C-alpha positions as a LaTeX table, in Angstrom:
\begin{tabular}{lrrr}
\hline
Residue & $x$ (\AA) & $y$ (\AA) & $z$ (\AA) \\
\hline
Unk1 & 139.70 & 45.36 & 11.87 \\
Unk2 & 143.57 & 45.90 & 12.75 \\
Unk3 & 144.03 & 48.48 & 9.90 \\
Unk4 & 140.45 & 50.54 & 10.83 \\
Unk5 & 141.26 & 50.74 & 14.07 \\
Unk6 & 144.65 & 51.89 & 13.35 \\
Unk7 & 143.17 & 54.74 & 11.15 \\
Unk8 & 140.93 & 55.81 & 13.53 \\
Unk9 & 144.05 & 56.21 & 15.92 \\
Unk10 & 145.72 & 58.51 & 12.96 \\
Unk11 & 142.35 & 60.30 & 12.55 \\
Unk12 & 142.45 & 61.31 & 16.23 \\
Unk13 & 146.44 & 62.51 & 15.91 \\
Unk14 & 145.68 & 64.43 & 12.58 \\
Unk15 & 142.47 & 66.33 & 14.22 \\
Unk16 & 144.73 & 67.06 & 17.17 \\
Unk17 & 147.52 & 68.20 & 15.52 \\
Unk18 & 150.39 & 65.37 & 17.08 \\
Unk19 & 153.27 & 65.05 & 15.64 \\
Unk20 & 153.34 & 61.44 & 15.07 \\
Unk21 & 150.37 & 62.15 & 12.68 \\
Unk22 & 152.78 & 63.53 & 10.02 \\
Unk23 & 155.86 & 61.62 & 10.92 \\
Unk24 & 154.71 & 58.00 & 10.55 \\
Unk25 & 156.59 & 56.61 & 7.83 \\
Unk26 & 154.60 & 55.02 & 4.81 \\
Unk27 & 153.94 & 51.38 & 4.93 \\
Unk28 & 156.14 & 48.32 & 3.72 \\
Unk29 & 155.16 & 45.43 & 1.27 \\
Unk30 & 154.83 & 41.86 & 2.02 \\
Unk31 & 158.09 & 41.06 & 0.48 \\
Unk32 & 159.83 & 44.33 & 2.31 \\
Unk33 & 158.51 & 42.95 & 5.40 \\
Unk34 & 159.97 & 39.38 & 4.93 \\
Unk35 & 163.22 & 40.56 & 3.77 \\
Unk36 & 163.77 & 42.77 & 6.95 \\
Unk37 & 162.76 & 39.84 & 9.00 \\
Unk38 & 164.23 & 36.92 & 7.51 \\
Unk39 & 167.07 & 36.20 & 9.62 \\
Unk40 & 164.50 & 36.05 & 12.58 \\
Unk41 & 164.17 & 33.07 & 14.35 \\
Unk42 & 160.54 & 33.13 & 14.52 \\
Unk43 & 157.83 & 34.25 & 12.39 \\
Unk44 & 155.66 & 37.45 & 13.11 \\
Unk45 & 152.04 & 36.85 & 13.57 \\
Unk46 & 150.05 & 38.08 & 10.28 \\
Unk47 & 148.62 & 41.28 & 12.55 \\
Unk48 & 152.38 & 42.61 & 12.94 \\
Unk49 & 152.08 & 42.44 & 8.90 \\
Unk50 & 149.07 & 44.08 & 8.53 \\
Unk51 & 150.56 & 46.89 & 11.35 \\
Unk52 & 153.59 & 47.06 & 8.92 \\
Unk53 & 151.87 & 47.72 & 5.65 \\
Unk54 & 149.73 & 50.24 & 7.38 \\
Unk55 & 152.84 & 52.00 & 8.42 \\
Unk56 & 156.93 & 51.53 & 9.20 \\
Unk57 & 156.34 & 53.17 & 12.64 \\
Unk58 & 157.77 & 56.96 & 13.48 \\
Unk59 & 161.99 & 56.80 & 12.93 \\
Unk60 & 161.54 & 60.35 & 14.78 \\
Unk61 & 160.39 & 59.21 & 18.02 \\
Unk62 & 157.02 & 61.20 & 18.21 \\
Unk63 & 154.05 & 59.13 & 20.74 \\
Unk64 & 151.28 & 57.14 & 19.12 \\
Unk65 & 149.74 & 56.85 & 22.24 \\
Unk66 & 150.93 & 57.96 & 25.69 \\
Unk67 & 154.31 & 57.65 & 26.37 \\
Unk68 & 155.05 & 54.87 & 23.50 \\
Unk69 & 156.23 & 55.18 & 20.44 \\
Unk70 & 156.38 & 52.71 & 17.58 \\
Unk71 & 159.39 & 51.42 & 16.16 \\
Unk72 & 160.17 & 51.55 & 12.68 \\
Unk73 & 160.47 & 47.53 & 11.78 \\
Unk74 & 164.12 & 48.14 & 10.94 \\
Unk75 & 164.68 & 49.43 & 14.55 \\
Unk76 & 162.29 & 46.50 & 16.46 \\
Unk77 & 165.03 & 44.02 & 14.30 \\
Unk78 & 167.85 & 45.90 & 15.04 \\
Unk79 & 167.49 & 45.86 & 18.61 \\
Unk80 & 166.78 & 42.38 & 19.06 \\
Unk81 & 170.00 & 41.45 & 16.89 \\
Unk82 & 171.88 & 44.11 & 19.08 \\
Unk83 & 170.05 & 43.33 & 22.52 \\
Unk84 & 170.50 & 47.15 & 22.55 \\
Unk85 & 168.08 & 48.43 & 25.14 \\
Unk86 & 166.44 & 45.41 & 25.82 \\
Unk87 & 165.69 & 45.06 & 29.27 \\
Unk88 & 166.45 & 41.86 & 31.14 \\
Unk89 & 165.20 & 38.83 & 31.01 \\
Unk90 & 164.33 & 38.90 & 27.40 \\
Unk91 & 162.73 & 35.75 & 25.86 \\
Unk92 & 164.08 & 35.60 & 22.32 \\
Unk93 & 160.50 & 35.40 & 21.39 \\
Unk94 & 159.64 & 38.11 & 21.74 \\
Unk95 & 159.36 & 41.22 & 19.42 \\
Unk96 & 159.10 & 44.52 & 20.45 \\
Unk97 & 156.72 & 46.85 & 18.46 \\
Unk98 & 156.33 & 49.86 & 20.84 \\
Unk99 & 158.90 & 51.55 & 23.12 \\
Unk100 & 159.09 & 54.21 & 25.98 \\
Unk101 & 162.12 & 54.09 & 27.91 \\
Unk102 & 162.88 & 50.51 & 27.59 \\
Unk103 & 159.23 & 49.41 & 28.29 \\
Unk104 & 158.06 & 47.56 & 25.11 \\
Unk105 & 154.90 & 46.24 & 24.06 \\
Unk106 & 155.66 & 42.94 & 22.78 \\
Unk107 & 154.03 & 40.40 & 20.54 \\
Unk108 & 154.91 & 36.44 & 21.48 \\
Unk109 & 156.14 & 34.94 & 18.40 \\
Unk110 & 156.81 & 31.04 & 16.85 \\
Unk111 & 157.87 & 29.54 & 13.90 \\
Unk112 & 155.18 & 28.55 & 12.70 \\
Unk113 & 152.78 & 30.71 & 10.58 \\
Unk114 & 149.93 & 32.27 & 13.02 \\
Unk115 & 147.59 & 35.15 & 12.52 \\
Unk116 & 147.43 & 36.83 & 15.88 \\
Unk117 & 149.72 & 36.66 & 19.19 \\
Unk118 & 149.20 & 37.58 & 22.98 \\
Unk119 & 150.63 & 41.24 & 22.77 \\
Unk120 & 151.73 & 42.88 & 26.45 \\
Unk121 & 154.02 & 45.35 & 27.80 \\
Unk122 & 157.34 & 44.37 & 29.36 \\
Unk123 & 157.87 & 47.36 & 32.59 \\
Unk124 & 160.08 & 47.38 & 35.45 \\
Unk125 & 156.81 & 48.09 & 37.54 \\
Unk126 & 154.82 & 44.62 & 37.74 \\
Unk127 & 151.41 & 46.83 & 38.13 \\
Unk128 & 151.46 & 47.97 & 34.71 \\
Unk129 & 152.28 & 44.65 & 32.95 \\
Unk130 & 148.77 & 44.16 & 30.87 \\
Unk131 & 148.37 & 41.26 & 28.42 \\
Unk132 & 146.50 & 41.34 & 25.87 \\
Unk133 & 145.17 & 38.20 & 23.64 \\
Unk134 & 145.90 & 40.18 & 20.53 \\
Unk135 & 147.72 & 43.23 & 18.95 \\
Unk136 & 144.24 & 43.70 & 17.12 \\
Unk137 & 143.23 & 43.81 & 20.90 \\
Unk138 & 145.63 & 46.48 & 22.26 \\
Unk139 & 145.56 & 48.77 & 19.24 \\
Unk140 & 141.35 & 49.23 & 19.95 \\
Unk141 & 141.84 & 49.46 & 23.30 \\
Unk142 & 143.85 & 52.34 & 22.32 \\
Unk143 & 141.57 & 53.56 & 20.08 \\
Unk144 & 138.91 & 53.60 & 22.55 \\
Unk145 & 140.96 & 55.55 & 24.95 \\
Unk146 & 141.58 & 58.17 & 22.83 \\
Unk147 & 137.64 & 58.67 & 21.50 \\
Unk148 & 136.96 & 58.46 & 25.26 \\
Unk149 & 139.21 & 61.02 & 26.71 \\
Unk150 & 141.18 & 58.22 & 28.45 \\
Unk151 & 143.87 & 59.31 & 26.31 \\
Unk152 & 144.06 & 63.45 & 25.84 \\
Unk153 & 145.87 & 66.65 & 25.60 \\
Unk154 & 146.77 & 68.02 & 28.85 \\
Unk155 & 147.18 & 71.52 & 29.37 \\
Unk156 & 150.94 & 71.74 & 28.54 \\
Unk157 & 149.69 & 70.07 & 25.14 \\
Unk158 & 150.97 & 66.62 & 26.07 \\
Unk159 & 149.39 & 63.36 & 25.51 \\
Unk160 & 148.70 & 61.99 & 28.67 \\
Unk161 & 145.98 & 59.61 & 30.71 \\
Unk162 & 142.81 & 59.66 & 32.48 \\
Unk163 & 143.89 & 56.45 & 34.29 \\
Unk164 & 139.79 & 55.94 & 36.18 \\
Unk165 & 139.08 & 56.74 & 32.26 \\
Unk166 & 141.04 & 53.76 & 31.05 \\
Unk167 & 140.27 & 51.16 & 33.35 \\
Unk168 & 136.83 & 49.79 & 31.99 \\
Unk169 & 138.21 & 50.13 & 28.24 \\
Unk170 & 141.01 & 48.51 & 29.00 \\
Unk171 & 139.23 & 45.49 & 31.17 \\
Unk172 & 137.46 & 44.91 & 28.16 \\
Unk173 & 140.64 & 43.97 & 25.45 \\
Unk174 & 142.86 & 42.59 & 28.37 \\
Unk175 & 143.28 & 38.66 & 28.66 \\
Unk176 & 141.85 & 36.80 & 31.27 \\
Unk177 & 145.31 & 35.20 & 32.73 \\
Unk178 & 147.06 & 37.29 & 35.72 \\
Unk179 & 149.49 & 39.51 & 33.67 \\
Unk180 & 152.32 & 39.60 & 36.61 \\
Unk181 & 155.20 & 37.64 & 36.18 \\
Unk182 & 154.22 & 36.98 & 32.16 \\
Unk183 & 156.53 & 34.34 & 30.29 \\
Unk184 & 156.55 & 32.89 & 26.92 \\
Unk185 & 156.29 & 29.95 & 26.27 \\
\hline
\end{tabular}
């Protein structure tokens, strides 16, 4: 489901000409995966694989969605070892697999072995902290958006967002705990 709905993201940025379309780097192995992320002290949930084999994210910074961009895996590592523009508090676990100005989406992470993770976004604005109960969850929410016109061109050719458009689609992906003042556990 992760990987369809991913393509159906890259369908929408190919048809629409954005850059991130032609800039997302080609996707990593299993064992490339675990060798960038062994000195971790958690394991990644088996969806943040799956996002990784589909693709390494976009080194050059281009938007997979509004305003966020998706780290290469080398990057999402390095900044955690570096706490380089990490905002604070940061719970060591978690990792950060989109960016946009210091605002990550995040996945929760353990170390144990688990195939999906509550997913939300870290902001300095409490209002648009969403949780979701998955990645799988966010990325079709995304999706959605997009094939809706939540998500569009505007006339400057800019992604941006219909934000009454992306209400309902979100609602439906989000998790049912209050999302202010998230922590992990």
């Amino acid at each position: 489901m992760l990987t369809e709905t991913l393509e159906r993201i890259l369908a929408w940025l190919q048809a629409h000409d954005q850059p991130a379309a032609a800039s997302l780097q080609p996707g990593l192995s299993q064992a490339e995966i675990e060798a960038k992320v062994k000195e971790l002290p958690f394991r990644l949930p088996q969806e943040v694989y799956e996002l990784y084999q589909w693709r390494n994210g976009d080194p050059a910074g281009h938007e997979l969605f509004p305003y966020h961009v998706f780290l290469p895996l080398e990057e999402a590592v390095h900044r955690l070892g570096s706490r380089h523009q990490l905002p604070e508090p940061w719970d060591p676990k978690w990792f950060p697999i989109f960016d946009f100005d210091e605002s990550y989406y995040v996945v929760i992470c353990d170390e144990t072995d688990t195939e999906a993770s509550p997913t939300f976004l870290i902001d300095e604005i409490p209002e648009f902290c969403v949780e979701y109960a998955t990645l799988t969850h966010m990325i079709r929410t995304v999706a959605e958006c997009y094939e809706a016109g939540a998500y569009y061109l505007n006339d400057q050719g800019v992604l941006d967002i219909d934000y009454e458009k992306i209400e309902p689609i979100r609602q439906r992906y989000v998790s049912d705990g209050d999302s202010d003042g998230l922590e992990a556990s």
